[in-house]
Amino acid sequence: MEVVRVEDLGKTYPGGTKALEGVSFSIQKGEIFCLLGRNGAGKTTLLRILATQLKPTVGRAFVLGHDVLQDPKAIRPHIAVVPQEARPQMLLSPYDHILYFCLIRGRSRAEARERTRKVMDDLGLWEHRDKLASDLSGGLRQRLIIAMALVADPEVLFLDEPTIGLDPLGRRSVWHMLRELTRKGATILLTTHYLDEAEMLADDLLIVDKGRTAFLGTVEAAKGDTGVGMRVIVEPPAGNGTAPPEVLEPRSAEEVLAIVERGLREKRKVTFKPASLEEAFIKIVGGSIEVEAT
Ligand SMILES: Nc1ncnc2c1ncn2[C@@H]1O[C@H](COP(=O)(O)OP(=O)(O)OP(=O)(O)O)[C@@H](O)[C@H]1O
Ligand SMILES: [Mg+2]
């Protein structure tokens, strides 16, 4: 089932900045869709249009079958948003933030208490439940913002750089919770600058560059399209420690075999390094980085 559909979408801000142009894609139920792109590429603009916070200039977008322009009120009860650089209310405790949010969403008191406890436990917030939000560290505040979105148990979740500032364990618990949600049928669109995160999570990727689609497809396809294959590193022969290692990019199983055989024959250590999404990303949007550098 298609949960998000975007058709030839464009956004020009009142000042004249063309933030998006001709973007089309769709997201299926239960998918995690990652939106990548350099600073200013148009990610937040696209996410806010889908979350019915911003109107597109041209094109159409649908969430759960409802048009974002014609029928935003039909969309809002079913979605939750983690905005970029959101801040909690500094004079409320994390517990009250989450509990009240649940109540606003129409849960009973008992249900709200139970869900609040569960989500705070999962995100490592329970021990901080009674502090003021103003006394939390930056990463804990970010976890609180995420907790508020997750506790709503939305059908569609939009997260704009959700794990920024989180420690490695905090990031992993967020990844785990997002996967759990999709297993239960939720659909997720998230933006991130952490390509390891996209690689871990994304069923599909959209890379935008200057508001336009630079790539749409799976992580594997992104690597394949850019020819970023596996790297094979062949260390110099023993006794020749000053020579640099050879870094090879074999294109077939035969080539891999030939390299390994040569390594064995010449008694050289051979190691394999899988290509990362980061390398593919740099190849895809690399042109504009070079332009910027000159
Ligand atoms: N309210 C606004 N008014 C005018 N221009 C804007 C506005 N918001 C964003 N822009 C411009 O639109 C373009 C896309 O911005 P957007 O915030 O969507 O990028 P982004 O991909 O989310 O970047 P980042 O990775 O830095 O968050 C940029 O050129 C930005 O300056
Ligand atoms: Mg942004």
Short mmCIF file of C-alpha atoms and ligand atoms in Angstrom, two decimals:
data_model
loop_
_atom_site.label_atom_id
_atom_site.label_comp_id
_atom_site.label_asym_id
_atom_site.label_seq_id
_atom_site.Cartn_x
_atom_site.Cartn_y
_atom_site.Cartn_z
CA MET A 1 0.00 0.00 0.00
CA GLU A 2 1.24 3.43 -0.96
CA VAL A 3 1.39 5.78 2.03
CA VAL A 4 3.16 8.79 0.55
CA ARG A 5 2.99 9.92 -3.05
CA VAL A 6 4.82 12.94 -4.42
CA GLU A 7 4.27 14.13 -7.99
CA ASP A 8 6.51 16.67 -9.68
CA LEU A 9 6.70 18.72 -6.49
CA GLY A 10 8.26 22.17 -6.40
CA LYS A 11 8.68 24.92 -3.83
CA THR A 12 9.86 28.45 -4.41
CA TYR A 13 10.07 30.56 -1.24
CA PRO A 14 8.67 34.11 -1.30
CA GLY A 15 12.18 35.56 -1.59
CA GLY A 16 12.64 33.63 -4.86
CA THR A 17 14.76 30.70 -3.61
CA LYS A 18 13.91 27.55 -5.54
CA ALA A 19 14.17 24.97 -2.77
CA LEU A 20 12.58 22.04 -4.64
CA GLU A 21 11.96 21.27 -8.29
CA GLY A 22 10.36 18.32 -10.09
CA VAL A 23 10.61 15.80 -7.24
CA SER A 24 8.54 12.59 -7.54
CA PHE A 25 8.57 9.41 -5.48
CA SER A 26 6.36 7.18 -3.39
CA ILE A 27 6.74 5.41 -0.04
CA GLN A 28 5.11 2.08 0.72
CA LYS A 29 3.57 1.11 4.06
CA GLY A 30 6.11 -0.17 6.57
CA GLU A 31 9.05 1.40 4.78
CA ILE A 32 11.83 3.58 6.17
CA PHE A 33 12.57 6.18 3.52
CA CYS A 34 15.73 8.26 4.00
CA LEU A 35 16.11 11.70 2.56
CA LEU A 36 19.73 12.71 2.06
CA GLY A 37 21.40 15.78 0.67
CA ARG A 38 23.87 18.50 1.48
CA ASN A 39 22.98 21.50 3.66
CA GLY A 40 20.36 23.58 1.87
CA ALA A 41 19.47 20.78 -0.58
CA GLY A 42 15.74 21.00 0.25
CA LYS A 43 15.23 18.14 2.73
CA THR A 44 13.45 20.11 5.46
CA THR A 45 11.34 21.86 2.84
CA LEU A 46 10.14 18.52 1.46
CA LEU A 47 9.52 17.03 4.89
CA ARG A 48 7.53 20.06 6.03
CA ILE A 49 5.36 19.96 2.89
CA LEU A 50 4.49 16.32 3.59
CA ALA A 51 3.85 17.09 7.26
CA THR A 52 1.35 19.77 6.09
CA GLN A 53 3.37 22.60 7.66
CA LEU A 54 4.34 24.26 4.40
CA LYS A 55 2.56 24.59 1.04
CA PRO A 56 4.17 23.48 -2.20
CA THR A 57 4.27 25.93 -5.11
CA VAL A 58 3.71 23.34 -7.85
CA GLY A 59 3.02 19.62 -8.06
CA ARG A 60 1.02 17.40 -5.75
CA ALA A 61 1.65 15.36 -2.63
CA PHE A 62 -0.53 12.81 -0.86
CA VAL A 63 -0.20 11.25 2.59
CA LEU A 64 -2.45 8.26 3.31
CA GLY A 65 -4.34 9.17 0.15
CA HIS A 66 -5.12 12.74 1.26
CA ASP A 67 -3.88 15.75 -0.67
CA VAL A 68 -1.60 17.92 1.51
CA LEU A 69 -3.11 21.10 0.03
CA GLN A 70 -6.77 20.10 -0.19
CA ASP A 71 -7.11 18.07 2.98
CA PRO A 72 -4.35 18.65 5.55
CA LYS A 73 -6.78 18.14 8.45
CA ALA A 74 -7.38 14.55 7.36
CA ILE A 75 -3.63 13.89 7.51
CA ARG A 76 -2.66 15.50 10.82
CA PRO A 77 -4.23 13.03 13.29
CA HIS A 78 -2.26 10.18 11.67
CA ILE A 79 1.22 11.67 11.60
CA ALA A 80 3.89 12.80 14.05
CA VAL A 81 6.82 15.08 13.35
CA VAL A 82 10.27 15.53 14.89
CA PRO A 83 11.27 18.94 13.54
CA GLN A 84 14.87 19.94 12.92
CA GLU A 85 16.28 21.72 15.99
CA ALA A 86 13.11 21.35 18.06
CA ARG A 87 13.23 22.46 21.70
CA PRO A 88 11.17 21.14 24.60
CA GLN A 89 9.31 23.49 26.94
CA MET A 90 12.09 24.25 29.38
CA LEU A 91 9.87 24.47 32.49
CA LEU A 92 8.15 21.10 32.05
CA SER A 93 9.57 17.75 33.15
CA PRO A 94 10.14 15.03 30.54
CA TYR A 95 7.39 12.97 32.17
CA ASP A 96 4.83 15.76 31.87
CA HIS A 97 5.82 16.50 28.27
CA ILE A 98 5.14 12.96 27.20
CA LEU A 99 2.10 12.33 29.38
CA TYR A 100 0.34 15.53 28.26
CA PHE A 101 1.15 14.80 24.65
CA CYS A 102 -0.52 11.41 25.02
CA LEU A 103 -3.57 12.96 26.64
CA ILE A 104 -3.86 15.59 23.90
CA ARG A 105 -3.86 12.75 21.40
CA GLY A 106 -6.94 11.35 23.09
CA ARG A 107 -5.54 8.53 25.26
CA SER A 108 -7.12 7.66 28.59
CA ARG A 109 -5.13 8.61 31.70
CA ALA A 110 -4.21 5.00 32.52
CA GLU A 111 -3.15 4.30 28.95
CA ALA A 112 -1.20 7.55 28.78
CA ARG A 113 0.69 6.68 31.98
CA GLU A 114 1.58 3.23 30.72
CA ARG A 115 2.76 4.42 27.30
CA THR A 116 4.75 7.26 28.85
CA ARG A 117 6.57 4.85 31.14
CA LYS A 118 7.33 2.48 28.24
CA VAL A 119 8.68 5.05 25.84
CA MET A 120 10.76 6.75 28.56
CA ASP A 121 12.26 3.41 29.51
CA ASP A 122 13.07 2.56 25.91
CA LEU A 123 14.83 5.87 25.34
CA GLY A 124 16.73 5.97 28.65
CA LEU A 125 14.69 8.90 29.92
CA TRP A 126 12.97 7.34 32.92
CA GLU A 127 15.67 8.24 35.44
CA HIS A 128 15.42 11.87 34.29
CA ARG A 129 11.61 11.99 34.41
CA ASP A 130 11.24 14.66 37.09
CA LYS A 131 14.00 17.07 36.12
CA LEU A 132 13.18 20.29 34.29
CA ALA A 133 13.76 20.04 30.56
CA SER A 134 16.09 23.03 30.94
CA ASP A 135 18.38 20.88 33.13
CA LEU A 136 18.71 18.06 30.59
CA SER A 137 21.77 17.66 28.38
CA GLY A 138 21.36 18.39 24.66
CA GLY A 139 21.18 14.72 23.74
CA LEU A 140 18.58 13.99 26.41
CA ARG A 141 16.46 16.89 25.15
CA GLN A 142 16.63 15.42 21.67
CA ARG A 143 15.55 12.03 23.04
CA LEU A 144 12.61 13.75 24.70
CA ILE A 145 11.53 15.29 21.39
CA ILE A 146 11.73 11.87 19.75
CA ALA A 147 9.82 10.27 22.64
CA MET A 148 6.97 12.73 22.11
CA ALA A 149 6.67 11.71 18.47
CA LEU A 150 6.93 7.99 19.18
CA VAL A 151 4.44 7.94 22.02
CA ALA A 152 1.70 9.10 19.66
CA ASP A 153 2.03 5.76 17.84
CA PRO A 154 1.53 7.49 14.48
CA GLU A 155 0.85 5.76 11.18
CA VAL A 156 3.36 8.01 9.47
CA LEU A 157 6.38 9.52 11.17
CA PHE A 158 8.47 12.40 9.80
CA LEU A 159 11.84 12.91 11.47
CA ASP A 160 14.22 15.73 10.51
CA GLU A 161 17.76 14.80 11.63
CA PRO A 162 16.39 12.95 14.67
CA THR A 163 19.64 11.53 16.05
CA ILE A 164 21.70 14.70 15.93
CA GLY A 165 23.66 15.04 19.16
CA LEU A 166 22.83 11.56 20.45
CA ASP A 167 25.57 9.28 21.79
CA PRO A 168 26.12 5.97 19.97
CA LEU A 169 23.87 4.03 22.35
CA GLY A 170 21.12 6.63 22.11
CA ARG A 171 21.27 6.46 18.31
CA ARG A 172 20.99 2.69 18.40
CA SER A 173 17.99 2.73 20.68
CA VAL A 174 16.29 5.18 18.31
CA TRP A 175 17.11 2.96 15.31
CA HIS A 176 15.73 -0.02 17.16
CA MET A 177 12.51 1.79 18.03
CA LEU A 178 12.02 3.00 14.45
CA ARG A 179 12.40 -0.55 13.15
CA GLU A 180 9.92 -1.78 15.77
CA LEU A 181 7.42 0.84 14.62
CA THR A 182 7.68 -0.18 10.98
CA ARG A 183 7.27 -3.81 11.96
CA LYS A 184 3.97 -2.79 13.50
CA GLY A 185 3.00 -1.12 10.21
CA ALA A 186 4.16 2.48 10.61
CA THR A 187 5.83 4.27 7.71
CA ILE A 188 8.81 6.55 8.29
CA LEU A 189 10.47 9.36 6.38
CA LEU A 190 13.66 10.67 7.94
CA THR A 191 16.47 12.98 6.98
CA THR A 192 19.99 12.48 8.18
CA HIS A 193 23.57 13.51 7.51
CA TYR A 194 24.81 10.28 9.09
CA LEU A 195 25.25 7.94 6.17
CA ASP A 196 25.88 4.93 8.40
CA GLU A 197 22.42 5.60 9.82
CA ALA A 198 20.87 5.69 6.33
CA GLU A 199 22.76 2.54 5.44
CA MET A 200 21.43 0.76 8.54
CA LEU A 201 17.84 1.92 8.20
CA ALA A 202 16.84 2.87 4.68
CA ASP A 203 14.64 0.63 2.58
CA ASP A 204 14.81 3.39 -0.01
CA LEU A 205 16.79 6.57 -0.41
CA LEU A 206 16.19 9.89 -2.07
CA ILE A 207 19.24 12.04 -2.52
CA VAL A 208 18.32 15.62 -3.34
CA ASP A 209 20.81 18.09 -4.68
CA LYS A 210 19.88 21.76 -5.07
CA GLY A 211 16.22 20.82 -4.84
CA ARG A 212 16.35 18.18 -7.57
CA THR A 213 16.43 14.39 -7.47
CA ALA A 214 20.02 13.20 -7.70
CA PHE A 215 19.24 9.58 -6.84
CA LEU A 216 16.19 7.48 -5.99
CA GLY A 217 16.47 3.81 -5.08
CA THR A 218 17.95 1.36 -2.59
CA VAL A 219 21.27 1.69 -0.78
CA GLU A 220 22.63 -1.19 -2.84
CA ALA A 221 21.55 0.51 -6.07
CA ALA A 222 23.22 3.76 -4.96
CA LYS A 223 26.49 1.91 -4.56
CA GLY A 224 25.99 -0.08 -7.75
CA ASP A 225 25.02 2.92 -9.92
CA THR A 226 28.08 4.86 -8.91
CA GLY A 227 30.36 1.86 -9.46
CA VAL A 228 31.50 2.04 -5.85
CA GLY A 229 32.17 -1.66 -5.45
CA MET A 230 34.15 -3.60 -2.93
CA ARG A 231 37.67 -2.43 -2.20
CA VAL A 232 40.46 -4.98 -1.94
CA ILE A 233 43.64 -3.88 -0.23
CA VAL A 234 46.83 -5.76 -1.02
CA GLU A 235 49.61 -5.03 1.47
CA PRO A 236 53.20 -4.71 0.20
CA PRO A 237 55.33 -7.88 0.34
CA ALA A 238 57.04 -8.58 3.67
CA GLY A 239 60.37 -6.76 3.89
CA ASN A 240 59.11 -3.90 1.74
CA GLY A 241 57.35 -2.01 4.52
CA THR A 242 57.72 1.42 2.94
CA ALA A 243 55.74 0.65 -0.25
CA PRO A 244 52.08 1.79 -0.15
CA PRO A 245 49.39 -0.90 -0.27
CA GLU A 246 47.56 -1.46 -3.55
CA VAL A 247 43.87 -0.52 -3.42
CA LEU A 248 41.88 -2.39 -6.07
CA GLU A 249 38.21 -2.32 -7.10
CA PRO A 250 37.42 -5.71 -8.64
CA ARG A 251 34.32 -5.81 -10.86
CA SER A 252 33.73 -9.58 -10.94
CA ALA A 253 34.22 -12.74 -8.90
CA GLU A 254 37.01 -13.76 -11.34
CA GLU A 255 38.89 -10.55 -10.64
CA VAL A 256 38.51 -11.08 -6.87
CA LEU A 257 39.87 -14.62 -7.26
CA ALA A 258 42.82 -13.42 -9.33
CA ILE A 259 43.75 -10.84 -6.71
CA VAL A 260 43.55 -13.39 -3.89
CA GLU A 261 45.66 -15.89 -5.84
CA ARG A 262 48.28 -13.26 -6.57
CA GLY A 263 48.31 -12.29 -2.86
CA LEU A 264 48.90 -15.92 -1.87
CA ARG A 265 51.61 -16.38 -4.50
CA GLU A 266 53.44 -13.22 -3.52
CA LYS A 267 52.82 -13.83 0.21
CA ARG A 268 51.02 -10.49 0.60
CA LYS A 269 48.19 -9.85 3.02
CA VAL A 270 44.83 -9.23 1.30
CA THR A 271 41.93 -7.53 3.09
CA PHE A 272 38.42 -6.68 1.90
CA LYS A 273 36.61 -3.47 2.62
CA PRO A 274 32.95 -3.12 1.62
CA ALA A 275 32.07 0.13 -0.10
CA SER A 276 30.20 2.59 2.10
CA LEU A 277 27.16 4.65 1.23
CA GLU A 278 29.27 7.70 2.04
CA GLU A 279 31.50 6.99 -0.96
CA ALA A 280 28.44 6.62 -3.21
CA PHE A 281 26.92 9.83 -1.80
CA ILE A 282 30.08 11.79 -2.51
CA LYS A 283 30.14 10.49 -6.07
CA ILE A 284 26.48 11.39 -6.56
CA VAL A 285 26.60 14.95 -5.19
CA GLY A 286 30.35 15.36 -5.62
CA GLY A 287 30.05 17.62 -8.65
CA SER A 288 28.57 20.41 -6.62
CA ILE A 289 31.21 19.99 -3.89
CA GLU A 290 33.97 20.54 -6.45
CA VAL A 291 32.16 23.60 -7.82
CA GLU A 292 32.02 25.02 -4.31
CA ALA A 293 35.72 24.38 -3.74
CA THR A 294 36.84 26.30 -6.84
N1 LIG B 1 11.62 30.06 5.17
C1 LIG B 1 12.45 30.16 4.14
N2 LIG B 1 12.48 31.26 3.37
C2 LIG B 1 13.32 31.39 2.31
N3 LIG B 1 14.21 30.44 1.94
C3 LIG B 1 14.24 29.30 2.69
C4 LIG B 1 13.39 29.10 3.82
N4 LIG B 1 13.65 27.90 4.35
C5 LIG B 1 14.63 27.35 3.58
N5 LIG B 1 14.98 28.19 2.59
C6 LIG B 1 15.98 27.92 1.54
O1 LIG B 1 15.56 26.79 0.80
C7 LIG B 1 16.66 25.96 0.50
C8 LIG B 1 16.44 24.57 1.09
O2 LIG B 1 16.42 24.65 2.52
P1 LIG B 1 16.11 23.42 3.45
O3 LIG B 1 16.00 23.93 4.83
O4 LIG B 1 14.97 22.67 2.89
O5 LIG B 1 17.46 22.55 3.28
P2 LIG B 1 17.96 21.24 4.04
O6 LIG B 1 18.26 20.24 2.98
O7 LIG B 1 16.99 20.85 5.08
O8 LIG B 1 19.33 21.71 4.69
P3 LIG B 1 20.05 21.26 6.09
O9 LIG B 1 20.78 19.98 5.81
O10 LIG B 1 21.01 22.38 6.31
O11 LIG B 1 19.00 21.16 7.13
C9 LIG B 1 17.90 26.66 1.05
O12 LIG B 1 18.45 27.40 0.00
C10 LIG B 1 17.32 27.58 2.10
O13 LIG B 1 18.13 28.72 2.26
MG MG B 2 17.09 20.70 7.12
#
